[in-house]
Amino acid sequence: MKTNLRIYLAGVKTALASRMAYRGDFLMSMLIMLLVEMAAPLITFLIYENGATFPGWNMYEALLIQGVFLLGKGIAYPFFFGIVWNTIERVREGTFDLLLIKPKSVLFMAIVTAFDSEDLGKLIGGVTLFTLSLKRLPAPGWGEWLQFFLLFAVTLMVLFGYGLIMAGLGIVWIGNFRVYDIFSSITNFGLYPTAIFSKPLQTIITLIIPIAILGSVPATVLLGRPSAGTLGAVGVGLLFLLFSLVFWQWMLKKYTSVGG
Amino acid sequence: MLITVENLAKEYKSYQRGNSFGEAVKSLFVRKPLYIQALKGISFKIAEGELVGFLGPNGAGKSTTLKILTGILYPSSGKVDIMGYTPWRDRKSYVAKIGAVFGQKSQLLWDIPPIDAFYLNKAIYAIPEREFKRTMDQMVELLGLGDLIRKPTRQLSLGERMKCEFIMAMLHKPEIVFLDEPTIGLDVIAKDRIREFILEMNKTGVTFILTTHDLSDIEHLAQRVIVVNHGEIVFDNSITTLRRHLGEKKIIAVSTVHPLPDLALPGINITNRISPFQAELELDLTVFELNKFIALVNKTSTIRDLSVREPQIEDVIKVLYQLR
């Protein structure tokens, strides 16, 4: 564990050093990331400013859900979600082989070599939005914080699962960066309170495709009004992670390298 | 034996795609599978400390062999035992004991100095600080790199980068090093330095297995050559035997005072008749002895100049590549 942490930190260090070689571009990219991710909260703010609402949710409650969603992405994207572009790019170029000649699991090496510093902009945005909206809401109790952290851990696991599935697809579906767009479109439902959707859609995004767990489910426990099917969402999230690990291994076995 | 390979076979599934727009659209819906037999059951053994060269035309199966031996690919069938490991099954513990340099795939990081990438490998292989520094300094000196390892990789020449790739692959002191076209695109001086380095490391007991298209790599380095073609081994022996593969032949260039006689005799193959007084030919010594040939030409035409050389290894290889 200690060795793996040392390897991961060495990976982060080299990734940062690589990115810092072009400081201007690095700072600009981080800023752009931050602005892009703030678009949804900004729209929410404008909706409420103009008198419209998500029925049953005040503006800060809605922004907290989006803050949790952004916080999840803000941790996932720089620290482990890079496996997606790293795998797709390496498989296309043939450098995925280089991960296989290291004495560590391929998945771990794909994470180590994929730290994405410019996505730290998402993390800054997530922390800011989460803190600002929480300040305007009644302070949660210890029990609510505990539940939130447990559910947020599942959020990160589910995001890791999405990463694994997309990266696994990148092994057989060579060079297809469109998976990011598909992922964004599907998970955007997680930006809003689950309760505003129709019952069938609520069931789909809570108990079939784990989307509600990315924002609404952990945020609502912090608000003291847990979403319907929270336990089910946790179960589905854990099953999803298990499935994604199996899927990754299956795809890895299909890896055929490139001609040499 | 350090490496034992038995009946190694690999079949790839690929899809046929047409080149016209219509065929490209059709391939979105229906694709015709194409099965390619990259390796057709090859077997060989390699002893500790050997320096073996794999030769073969493009698509012959040499890179596939190397990828299976390094644990990158699973074979379709066959057995591989390297230091007691099966590469694809015991990958993690096995690759800790091997190194690999891929001439066309860099392990360095483009925007930062090679030394930073070396430190990443130090962490991955858990190399103690003192040992890491000692090995790195030793290799930097052997390869004549000096302070270049502290310059961003993108500012280094191809030769300098390739030398750094070798350090990257050997910092953890592997017992076997696999080299896939390590001198590709390099100038003569860089090639020489790298070859010297390989030979120096080989003297310390490191086993090297290299694939190359560059026959001079094989001539300078390999004690043994394995020629692969169409997924099969068509030759496995020493360079000297490889030269003899076509029989005991010599390439002769002769110029004479008087016109040359008619040399259409068994064992003589005129490859270039430059003028009535000058020709290049191939002499099969098992059919026509060299001294008898010289005596014949001198008697009829009086030799002005004559040179005898070994056949070019390229000629031998070309014949081997044509074998099925």
Coordinates of C-alpha atoms in Angstrom, one line a residue:
Chain A
M1 CA 0.0 0.0 0.0
K2 CA 2.8 2.4 1.0
T3 CA 4.7 1.5 -2.2
N4 CA 1.7 2.0 -4.3
L5 CA 1.1 5.4 -2.7
R6 CA 4.7 6.3 -3.4
I7 CA 4.3 5.2 -7.1
Y8 CA 1.0 7.2 -7.4
L9 CA 2.7 10.4 -6.0
A10 CA 5.6 9.9 -8.3
G11 CA 3.1 9.7 -11.2
V12 CA 1.3 12.9 -10.0
K13 CA 4.7 14.6 -9.7
T14 CA 5.7 13.8 -13.3
A15 CA 2.3 14.7 -14.6
L16 CA 2.4 18.0 -12.9
A17 CA 5.9 18.7 -14.1
S18 CA 4.9 17.8 -17.7
R19 CA 1.9 20.1 -17.5
M20 CA 3.8 22.9 -15.9
A21 CA 6.1 23.0 -18.8
Y22 CA 3.5 25.1 -20.5
R23 CA 2.3 27.3 -17.6
G24 CA 0.1 29.6 -19.6
D25 CA -1.8 26.8 -21.2
F26 CA -2.1 25.0 -17.9
L27 CA -3.7 27.9 -16.0
M28 CA -5.9 28.8 -19.0
S29 CA -7.1 25.1 -19.2
M30 CA -7.9 25.0 -15.5
L31 CA -9.9 28.2 -15.8
I32 CA -11.8 27.0 -18.8
M33 CA -12.6 23.7 -17.0
L34 CA -13.9 25.7 -14.0
L35 CA -16.1 27.9 -16.3
V36 CA -17.5 25.0 -18.3
E37 CA -18.5 23.1 -15.1
M38 CA -20.1 26.2 -13.6
A39 CA -22.5 26.5 -16.5
A40 CA -25.2 24.3 -14.9
P41 CA -25.2 26.0 -11.5
L42 CA -25.3 29.4 -13.3
I43 CA -28.4 28.3 -15.2
T44 CA -30.0 27.1 -12.0
F45 CA -29.2 30.5 -10.4
L46 CA -30.8 32.3 -13.4
I47 CA -33.9 30.1 -13.2
Y48 CA -34.4 30.9 -9.5
E49 CA -33.6 34.6 -10.0
N50 CA -36.4 34.8 -12.6
G51 CA -38.9 33.4 -10.2
A52 CA -39.0 29.8 -11.5
T53 CA -38.1 26.9 -9.3
F54 CA -37.5 23.1 -9.1
P55 CA -40.8 22.3 -7.3
G56 CA -40.1 21.6 -3.6
W57 CA -36.4 22.7 -3.7
N58 CA -35.0 26.2 -2.9
M59 CA -32.1 27.5 -4.9
Y60 CA -29.4 26.6 -2.3
E61 CA -30.7 23.1 -2.0
A62 CA -30.6 22.7 -5.8
L63 CA -27.1 24.3 -5.9
L64 CA -25.9 21.9 -3.1
I65 CA -26.9 18.9 -5.3
Q66 CA -24.9 20.4 -8.2
G67 CA -22.0 21.1 -5.8
V68 CA -21.9 17.5 -4.7
F69 CA -22.1 16.4 -8.3
L70 CA -19.2 18.7 -9.3
L71 CA -17.2 17.7 -6.2
G72 CA -17.5 14.1 -7.2
K73 CA -16.3 14.9 -10.7
G74 CA -13.7 17.2 -9.3
I75 CA -12.1 14.3 -7.4
A76 CA -12.7 11.7 -10.0
Y77 CA -11.4 13.5 -13.1
P78 CA -7.9 14.6 -11.9
F79 CA -7.2 11.6 -9.7
F80 CA -8.5 8.5 -11.5
F81 CA -10.9 9.3 -14.4
G82 CA -7.9 9.9 -16.6
I83 CA -7.8 6.1 -17.2
V84 CA -10.3 6.8 -19.9
W85 CA -8.3 9.1 -22.2
N86 CA -5.1 7.4 -21.1
T87 CA -6.3 4.0 -22.2
I88 CA -8.0 5.2 -25.4
E89 CA -4.9 7.1 -26.5
R90 CA -2.4 4.4 -25.5
V91 CA -4.4 1.7 -27.3
R92 CA -4.6 3.7 -30.4
E93 CA -0.9 4.6 -30.4
G94 CA 0.3 1.2 -29.3
T95 CA 1.9 2.5 -26.0
F96 CA -0.6 0.6 -23.9
D97 CA 2.0 -2.2 -24.1
L98 CA 4.3 -0.1 -22.0
L99 CA 1.8 -0.4 -19.1
L100 CA 1.9 -4.2 -19.4
I101 CA 5.6 -4.5 -18.9
K102 CA 5.5 -2.9 -15.5
P103 CA 5.3 -5.1 -12.4
K104 CA 2.0 -3.6 -11.2
S105 CA -1.6 -4.1 -12.2
V106 CA -2.4 -2.6 -15.6
L107 CA -5.3 -0.7 -14.0
F108 CA -3.0 0.8 -11.4
M109 CA -0.5 1.8 -14.0
A110 CA -3.2 3.3 -16.2
I111 CA -4.2 5.5 -13.2
V112 CA -0.7 6.4 -12.2
T113 CA 0.1 7.7 -15.7
A114 CA -3.2 9.5 -16.1
F115 CA -3.2 12.2 -13.4
D116 CA -5.0 15.2 -15.1
S117 CA -4.0 18.4 -13.3
E118 CA -6.1 20.7 -15.4
D119 CA -9.2 19.0 -14.1
L120 CA -8.3 20.4 -10.7
G121 CA -10.5 23.3 -11.9
K122 CA -13.5 21.1 -11.5
L123 CA -12.4 20.3 -7.9
I124 CA -12.0 24.0 -7.1
G125 CA -15.5 24.7 -8.6
G126 CA -17.0 21.7 -6.7
V127 CA -15.5 22.8 -3.3
T128 CA -16.6 26.4 -3.9
L129 CA -20.2 25.6 -4.9
F130 CA -20.6 23.0 -2.1
T131 CA -19.3 25.3 0.6
L132 CA -21.2 28.4 -0.6
S133 CA -24.6 26.6 -0.9
L134 CA -24.1 24.7 2.4
K135 CA -23.5 28.0 4.2
R136 CA -26.9 29.2 3.2
L137 CA -28.6 26.1 4.5
P138 CA -29.3 24.8 8.0
A139 CA -26.1 23.1 9.4
P140 CA -26.3 19.3 9.1
G141 CA -25.8 17.1 12.2
W142 CA -23.0 14.6 12.8
G143 CA -25.2 11.7 11.7
E144 CA -26.1 13.4 8.5
W145 CA -22.4 14.2 7.8
L146 CA -21.5 10.5 8.4
Q147 CA -24.2 9.3 6.1
F148 CA -23.1 11.8 3.5
F149 CA -19.5 10.7 3.6
L150 CA -20.5 7.0 3.2
L151 CA -22.8 7.8 0.3
F152 CA -20.2 10.1 -1.3
A153 CA -17.7 7.2 -1.1
V154 CA -20.2 5.2 -3.2
T155 CA -20.5 8.2 -5.6
L156 CA -16.7 8.0 -6.1
M157 CA -16.9 4.2 -6.6
V158 CA -19.6 4.6 -9.2
L159 CA -17.6 7.3 -11.0
F160 CA -14.6 4.9 -10.9
G161 CA -16.9 2.2 -12.4
Y162 CA -18.0 4.5 -15.2
G163 CA -14.3 5.2 -15.9
L164 CA -13.5 1.5 -16.0
I165 CA -16.3 0.8 -18.4
M166 CA -15.3 3.7 -20.7
A167 CA -11.6 2.7 -20.6
G168 CA -12.5 -0.9 -21.2
L169 CA -14.5 0.1 -24.2
G170 CA -11.5 2.1 -25.4
I171 CA -9.5 -1.2 -25.6
V172 CA -11.8 -2.7 -28.2
W173 CA -13.5 0.4 -29.6
I174 CA -10.2 2.0 -30.8
G175 CA -9.8 5.8 -30.6
N176 CA -13.4 6.5 -29.7
F177 CA -13.4 9.7 -27.5
R178 CA -17.1 10.0 -28.0
V179 CA -17.6 7.9 -24.9
Y180 CA -17.0 11.1 -22.9
D181 CA -20.0 12.8 -24.6
I182 CA -22.2 9.8 -24.0
F183 CA -21.2 9.8 -20.3
S184 CA -21.8 13.5 -19.9
S185 CA -25.2 13.3 -21.5
I186 CA -26.4 10.4 -19.3
T187 CA -25.0 11.7 -16.0
N188 CA -26.3 15.2 -16.5
F189 CA -29.6 13.9 -14.9
G190 CA -27.5 13.7 -11.7
L191 CA -27.3 17.5 -11.5
Y192 CA -30.9 17.9 -10.5
P193 CA -33.0 16.6 -7.5
T194 CA -34.3 13.1 -8.4
A195 CA -37.7 14.0 -7.1
I196 CA -38.4 16.5 -10.0
F197 CA -38.4 13.6 -12.5
S198 CA -41.3 11.2 -13.3
K199 CA -41.5 8.1 -11.2
P200 CA -40.3 5.7 -14.0
L201 CA -37.3 7.9 -14.7
Q202 CA -36.6 8.2 -10.9
T203 CA -36.5 4.4 -10.8
I204 CA -34.2 4.2 -13.8
I205 CA -31.6 6.7 -12.6
T206 CA -31.7 5.4 -9.0
L207 CA -32.0 1.6 -9.3
I208 CA -31.0 0.7 -12.9
I209 CA -28.3 3.1 -14.1
P210 CA -26.5 4.7 -11.1
I211 CA -26.9 8.4 -11.8
A212 CA -28.9 9.7 -8.8
I213 CA -26.0 8.6 -6.5
L214 CA -23.7 11.0 -8.3
G215 CA -25.4 14.1 -6.8
S216 CA -28.9 13.9 -5.5
V217 CA -28.7 10.9 -3.2
P218 CA -25.7 12.0 -1.1
A219 CA -26.8 15.7 -1.1
T220 CA -30.3 15.0 0.1
V221 CA -29.1 13.2 3.3
L222 CA -27.1 16.3 4.1
L223 CA -30.3 18.3 3.7
G224 CA -32.1 15.9 6.1
R225 CA -34.6 14.7 3.5
P226 CA -33.1 11.5 2.0
S227 CA -34.1 10.4 -1.5
A228 CA -36.5 7.5 -2.0
G229 CA -34.5 4.3 -2.6
T230 CA -31.2 5.5 -1.1
L231 CA -30.3 2.0 0.1
G232 CA -31.2 0.5 -3.2
A233 CA -29.0 3.2 -4.9
V234 CA -26.1 2.1 -2.7
G235 CA -26.6 -1.6 -3.6
V236 CA -26.8 -0.8 -7.3
G237 CA -23.7 1.4 -7.0
L238 CA -21.7 -1.4 -5.5
L239 CA -23.0 -3.9 -8.0
F240 CA -22.1 -1.5 -10.8
L241 CA -18.5 -1.2 -9.5
L242 CA -18.2 -5.0 -9.4
F243 CA -19.6 -5.3 -12.9
S244 CA -17.2 -2.6 -14.2
L245 CA -14.2 -4.4 -12.7
V246 CA -15.2 -7.6 -14.4
F247 CA -15.9 -5.7 -17.6
W248 CA -12.4 -4.1 -17.5
Q249 CA -10.7 -7.5 -16.9
W250 CA -12.7 -9.0 -19.8
M251 CA -11.8 -6.2 -22.2
L252 CA -8.1 -6.4 -21.1
K253 CA -8.1 -10.0 -22.1
K254 CA -9.3 -9.0 -25.5
Y255 CA -6.3 -6.5 -25.9
T256 CA -4.5 -7.4 -29.1
S257 CA -1.9 -4.6 -29.1
V258 CA -1.0 -3.0 -32.4
G259 CA 1.2 -4.3 -35.3
G260 CA 4.9 -3.9 -34.8
Chain B
M1 CA 17.5 -23.2 -20.2
L2 CA 16.5 -19.7 -19.4
I3 CA 13.8 -19.5 -22.1
T4 CA 11.8 -22.5 -23.4
V5 CA 9.2 -22.0 -26.1
E6 CA 7.1 -24.9 -27.3
N7 CA 4.6 -24.9 -30.2
L8 CA 3.7 -21.2 -29.7
A9 CA 0.8 -20.2 -31.8
K10 CA -1.2 -16.9 -32.1
E11 CA -4.3 -16.3 -34.2
Y12 CA -5.7 -12.8 -34.6
K13 CA -9.2 -11.9 -35.6
S14 CA -9.4 -8.9 -37.8
Y15 CA -12.1 -7.5 -40.1
Q16 CA -12.0 -6.9 -43.8
R17 CA -12.8 -3.4 -44.9
G18 CA -13.2 -2.1 -48.4
N19 CA -11.5 1.0 -49.6
S20 CA -14.4 2.6 -51.4
F21 CA -16.9 4.8 -49.7
G22 CA -19.7 2.3 -50.3
E23 CA -17.7 -0.5 -48.7
A24 CA -16.7 1.7 -45.8
V25 CA -20.4 2.4 -45.1
K26 CA -21.3 -1.3 -45.5
S27 CA -18.6 -2.2 -43.0
L28 CA -20.4 -0.1 -40.4
F29 CA -23.1 -2.8 -40.4
V30 CA -21.6 -6.0 -41.8
R31 CA -17.9 -6.9 -41.3
K32 CA -16.3 -9.9 -42.7
P33 CA -14.0 -11.5 -40.1
L34 CA -10.5 -12.3 -41.2
Y35 CA -8.4 -14.8 -39.2
I36 CA -4.6 -14.2 -39.3
Q37 CA -2.2 -16.9 -38.1
A38 CA 0.6 -14.7 -36.8
L39 CA 2.5 -17.6 -35.3
K40 CA 2.1 -21.2 -36.4
G41 CA 3.6 -23.2 -33.5
I42 CA 7.2 -22.1 -33.1
S43 CA 9.6 -23.7 -30.7
F44 CA 13.1 -22.6 -29.5
K45 CA 15.3 -22.5 -26.4
I46 CA 17.6 -19.7 -25.2
A47 CA 20.3 -20.1 -22.6
E48 CA 21.4 -17.6 -20.0
G49 CA 23.7 -14.9 -21.4
E50 CA 22.9 -15.5 -25.0
L51 CA 22.4 -12.6 -27.4
V52 CA 19.8 -13.7 -29.9
G53 CA 18.5 -11.8 -33.0
F54 CA 15.1 -12.3 -34.5
L55 CA 14.9 -11.4 -38.1
G56 CA 12.0 -11.4 -40.4
P57 CA 10.1 -9.2 -42.9
N58 CA 7.1 -7.1 -41.8
G59 CA 4.3 -9.2 -40.5
A60 CA 6.5 -12.3 -40.1
G61 CA 5.6 -12.8 -36.5
K62 CA 8.7 -11.5 -34.7
S63 CA 7.0 -8.7 -32.8
T64 CA 4.1 -11.0 -31.9
T65 CA 6.7 -13.5 -30.5
L66 CA 8.3 -10.7 -28.5
K67 CA 5.0 -9.4 -27.2
I68 CA 4.1 -12.9 -26.0
L69 CA 7.5 -13.3 -24.4
T70 CA 7.1 -10.0 -22.5
G71 CA 3.7 -10.9 -21.2
I72 CA 1.9 -8.3 -23.3
L73 CA -0.1 -10.8 -25.4
Y74 CA -1.8 -14.1 -24.7
P75 CA -1.0 -16.8 -27.2
S76 CA -3.7 -19.0 -28.8
S77 CA -1.8 -22.1 -27.8
G78 CA 1.7 -23.3 -26.8
K79 CA 4.0 -23.2 -23.8
V80 CA 6.5 -20.6 -22.7
D81 CA 8.7 -21.0 -19.7
I82 CA 11.0 -18.1 -18.8
M83 CA 13.0 -18.3 -15.6
G84 CA 10.2 -20.6 -14.3
Y85 CA 7.4 -18.1 -15.2
T86 CA 4.7 -18.2 -17.8
P87 CA 4.8 -14.5 -19.0
W88 CA 1.1 -13.9 -19.5
R89 CA 0.0 -15.8 -16.4
D90 CA 2.7 -14.6 -13.9
R91 CA 2.9 -11.2 -15.6
K92 CA 3.5 -9.0 -12.5
S93 CA 6.3 -11.0 -10.9
Y94 CA 7.8 -11.9 -14.2
V95 CA 8.1 -8.4 -15.7
A96 CA 10.0 -7.2 -12.6
K97 CA 12.9 -9.4 -13.9
I98 CA 12.9 -8.3 -17.5
G99 CA 13.4 -5.1 -19.4
A100 CA 12.1 -4.0 -22.8
V101 CA 13.0 -1.3 -25.3
F102 CA 10.6 -0.6 -28.1
G103 CA 12.2 1.4 -30.8
Q104 CA 8.9 3.0 -31.8
K105 CA 7.3 3.4 -28.4
S106 CA 8.9 5.7 -25.9
Q107 CA 8.8 5.2 -22.1
L108 CA 10.1 8.8 -21.6
L109 CA 7.9 11.8 -21.0
W110 CA 8.1 14.3 -23.8
D111 CA 8.1 17.6 -21.9
I112 CA 10.2 16.7 -18.9
P113 CA 13.8 15.5 -18.5
P114 CA 14.5 11.7 -18.8
I115 CA 15.8 11.8 -15.2
D116 CA 12.2 12.5 -14.0
A117 CA 11.0 9.4 -15.9
F118 CA 13.9 7.4 -14.3
Y119 CA 12.6 8.4 -10.9
L120 CA 9.1 7.2 -11.8
N121 CA 10.6 3.8 -12.6
K122 CA 12.6 3.9 -9.4
A123 CA 9.3 4.1 -7.5
I124 CA 7.6 1.5 -9.7
Y125 CA 10.4 -1.1 -9.2
A126 CA 11.1 0.0 -5.6
I127 CA 14.8 0.5 -6.3
P128 CA 16.7 1.7 -3.2
E129 CA 18.1 5.3 -3.6
R130 CA 21.8 4.3 -3.5
E131 CA 21.4 1.4 -5.9
F132 CA 19.4 3.6 -8.3
K133 CA 22.0 6.4 -8.4
R134 CA 24.9 3.9 -8.8
T135 CA 23.2 2.1 -11.7
M136 CA 22.0 5.3 -13.4
D137 CA 25.5 7.0 -13.1
Q138 CA 27.1 3.8 -14.5
M139 CA 24.8 3.7 -17.5
V140 CA 24.9 7.4 -18.2
E141 CA 28.7 7.2 -18.3
L142 CA 28.7 4.0 -20.5
L143 CA 26.3 5.7 -23.0
G144 CA 28.1 9.1 -22.8
L145 CA 25.0 11.0 -21.9
G146 CA 26.4 13.3 -19.2
D147 CA 24.0 16.1 -18.2
L148 CA 21.7 15.4 -21.2
I149 CA 19.4 13.4 -18.8
R150 CA 18.5 16.7 -17.2
K151 CA 17.3 18.4 -20.4
P152 CA 13.6 18.1 -21.5
T153 CA 13.2 15.0 -23.6
R154 CA 11.8 17.0 -26.6
Q155 CA 15.2 18.8 -26.8
L156 CA 17.1 15.6 -27.3
S157 CA 18.1 13.9 -30.5
L158 CA 16.7 10.6 -31.5
G159 CA 19.9 8.8 -30.6
E160 CA 20.1 10.5 -27.2
R161 CA 16.5 9.6 -26.5
M162 CA 17.1 6.0 -27.4
K163 CA 20.1 5.8 -25.1
C164 CA 17.8 7.1 -22.3
E165 CA 15.2 4.4 -23.2
F166 CA 17.9 1.8 -22.5
I167 CA 18.6 3.4 -19.1
M168 CA 14.8 3.4 -18.4
A169 CA 14.6 -0.3 -19.3
M170 CA 17.6 -1.4 -17.3
L171 CA 17.6 0.6 -14.1
H172 CA 16.1 -2.3 -12.2
K173 CA 18.8 -4.6 -13.4
P174 CA 16.8 -7.1 -15.5
E175 CA 18.1 -10.6 -16.2
I176 CA 16.6 -10.5 -19.7
V177 CA 16.2 -7.5 -22.0
F178 CA 13.9 -7.6 -25.0
L179 CA 14.7 -5.1 -27.8
D180 CA 12.2 -4.4 -30.5
E181 CA 14.1 -2.6 -33.3
P182 CA 16.3 -0.6 -31.0
T183 CA 18.4 1.2 -33.6
I184 CA 15.6 2.2 -35.9
G185 CA 16.3 5.6 -37.5
L186 CA 19.6 6.2 -35.7
D187 CA 22.8 7.4 -37.3
V188 CA 25.9 5.3 -37.5
I189 CA 27.6 6.8 -34.4
A190 CA 24.5 6.4 -32.2
K191 CA 24.0 2.8 -33.4
D192 CA 27.6 2.0 -32.6
R193 CA 27.4 3.4 -29.1
I194 CA 24.2 1.5 -28.4
R195 CA 25.6 -1.7 -29.8
E196 CA 28.7 -1.3 -27.6
F197 CA 26.4 -0.8 -24.6
I198 CA 24.4 -3.9 -25.4
L199 CA 27.6 -5.9 -25.7
E200 CA 29.0 -4.5 -22.5
M201 CA 25.8 -5.4 -20.6
N202 CA 25.7 -8.8 -22.2
K203 CA 29.2 -9.5 -20.8
T204 CA 27.8 -8.9 -17.3
G205 CA 25.4 -11.8 -17.9
V206 CA 22.3 -10.0 -19.2
T207 CA 20.5 -12.0 -21.9
F208 CA 19.4 -10.0 -24.9
I209 CA 16.7 -10.8 -27.4
L210 CA 16.3 -8.4 -30.2
T211 CA 14.2 -8.1 -33.3
T212 CA 15.4 -5.9 -36.1
H213 CA 15.3 -5.2 -39.8
D214 CA 18.8 -3.8 -39.6
L215 CA 21.1 -6.7 -40.6
S216 CA 24.1 -4.8 -39.3
D217 CA 22.6 -5.0 -35.8
I218 CA 22.6 -8.8 -36.2
E219 CA 26.1 -8.9 -37.6
H220 CA 27.5 -6.7 -34.8
L221 CA 25.6 -8.2 -31.9
A222 CA 23.9 -11.6 -32.3
Q223 CA 25.7 -14.8 -31.7
R224 CA 22.6 -16.6 -32.9
V225 CA 19.9 -15.7 -35.4
I226 CA 16.3 -16.9 -35.6
V227 CA 14.7 -16.1 -38.9
V228 CA 10.9 -16.0 -38.7
N229 CA 8.7 -15.8 -41.8
H230 CA 5.0 -16.4 -42.2
G231 CA 4.7 -17.3 -38.5
E232 CA 7.3 -20.1 -38.7
I233 CA 11.0 -20.4 -37.9
V234 CA 12.8 -20.9 -41.1
F235 CA 16.3 -20.7 -39.7
D236 CA 17.8 -20.9 -36.2
N237 CA 21.6 -21.0 -36.0
S238 CA 24.8 -18.8 -35.9
I239 CA 25.5 -15.9 -38.3
T240 CA 28.3 -18.0 -39.9
T241 CA 25.9 -20.8 -40.6
L242 CA 23.4 -18.3 -41.9
R243 CA 26.0 -17.2 -44.5
R244 CA 26.7 -20.8 -45.4
H245 CA 23.0 -21.4 -45.8
L246 CA 23.1 -21.0 -49.6
G247 CA 26.1 -23.2 -49.8
E248 CA 29.8 -22.3 -49.9
K249 CA 29.6 -19.3 -52.2
K250 CA 31.9 -16.4 -52.9
I251 CA 31.2 -13.2 -54.8
I252 CA 34.0 -12.5 -57.3
A253 CA 34.8 -9.3 -59.3
V254 CA 37.3 -9.9 -62.0
S255 CA 38.9 -7.7 -64.7
T256 CA 41.3 -9.1 -67.4
V257 CA 43.8 -8.0 -70.1
H258 CA 42.1 -10.1 -72.8
P259 CA 38.3 -10.7 -73.2
L260 CA 36.9 -13.1 -70.7
P261 CA 36.1 -16.7 -71.8
D262 CA 32.5 -18.0 -71.9
L263 CA 31.9 -18.7 -68.2
A264 CA 28.6 -20.5 -68.6
L265 CA 29.9 -23.5 -66.5
P266 CA 28.3 -25.4 -63.6
G267 CA 28.9 -23.6 -60.3
I268 CA 29.5 -20.2 -62.0
N269 CA 26.7 -17.6 -62.1
I270 CA 27.5 -14.4 -63.8
T271 CA 25.6 -11.6 -62.0
N272 CA 26.9 -8.6 -63.9
R273 CA 29.0 -8.6 -67.1
I274 CA 30.2 -5.0 -67.1
S275 CA 32.4 -5.3 -70.3
P276 CA 34.1 -8.1 -72.3
F277 CA 37.0 -7.6 -69.9
Q278 CA 35.2 -7.2 -66.6
A279 CA 32.5 -9.2 -64.7
E280 CA 31.0 -9.9 -61.3
L281 CA 29.9 -13.5 -60.6
E282 CA 28.9 -15.9 -57.9
L283 CA 31.0 -19.0 -57.5
D284 CA 29.7 -22.1 -55.8
L285 CA 32.8 -23.7 -54.2
T286 CA 31.2 -27.0 -53.8
V287 CA 31.0 -27.3 -57.6
F288 CA 33.9 -25.2 -58.8
E289 CA 37.0 -24.7 -56.7
L290 CA 38.4 -21.1 -56.4
N291 CA 42.0 -21.9 -57.4
K292 CA 40.7 -23.8 -60.5
F293 CA 38.6 -20.8 -61.4
I294 CA 41.5 -18.4 -61.0
A295 CA 43.7 -20.7 -63.1
L296 CA 41.1 -20.9 -65.8
V297 CA 40.6 -17.2 -66.2
N298 CA 44.3 -16.3 -65.9
K299 CA 45.1 -18.9 -68.6
T300 CA 42.6 -17.6 -71.1
S301 CA 42.4 -13.9 -70.4
T302 CA 45.3 -12.9 -68.0
I303 CA 43.9 -11.4 -64.7
R304 CA 44.4 -7.7 -64.2
D305 CA 42.5 -7.5 -60.9
L306 CA 40.4 -9.9 -58.9
S307 CA 38.5 -9.5 -55.6
V308 CA 36.8 -12.2 -53.6
R309 CA 34.3 -11.6 -50.9
E310 CA 31.6 -13.3 -48.8
P311 CA 28.0 -13.1 -50.0
Q312 CA 26.1 -10.1 -48.5
I313 CA 24.0 -11.3 -45.6
E314 CA 21.0 -9.5 -47.3
D315 CA 21.2 -12.0 -50.2
V316 CA 21.0 -14.9 -47.8
I317 CA 18.1 -13.3 -45.9
K318 CA 16.2 -12.6 -49.1
V319 CA 16.3 -16.3 -50.0
L320 CA 15.2 -17.3 -46.5
Y321 CA 12.3 -14.8 -46.6
Q322 CA 11.1 -16.4 -49.8
L323 CA 10.9 -19.8 -48.1
R324 CA 7.4 -20.9 -46.9

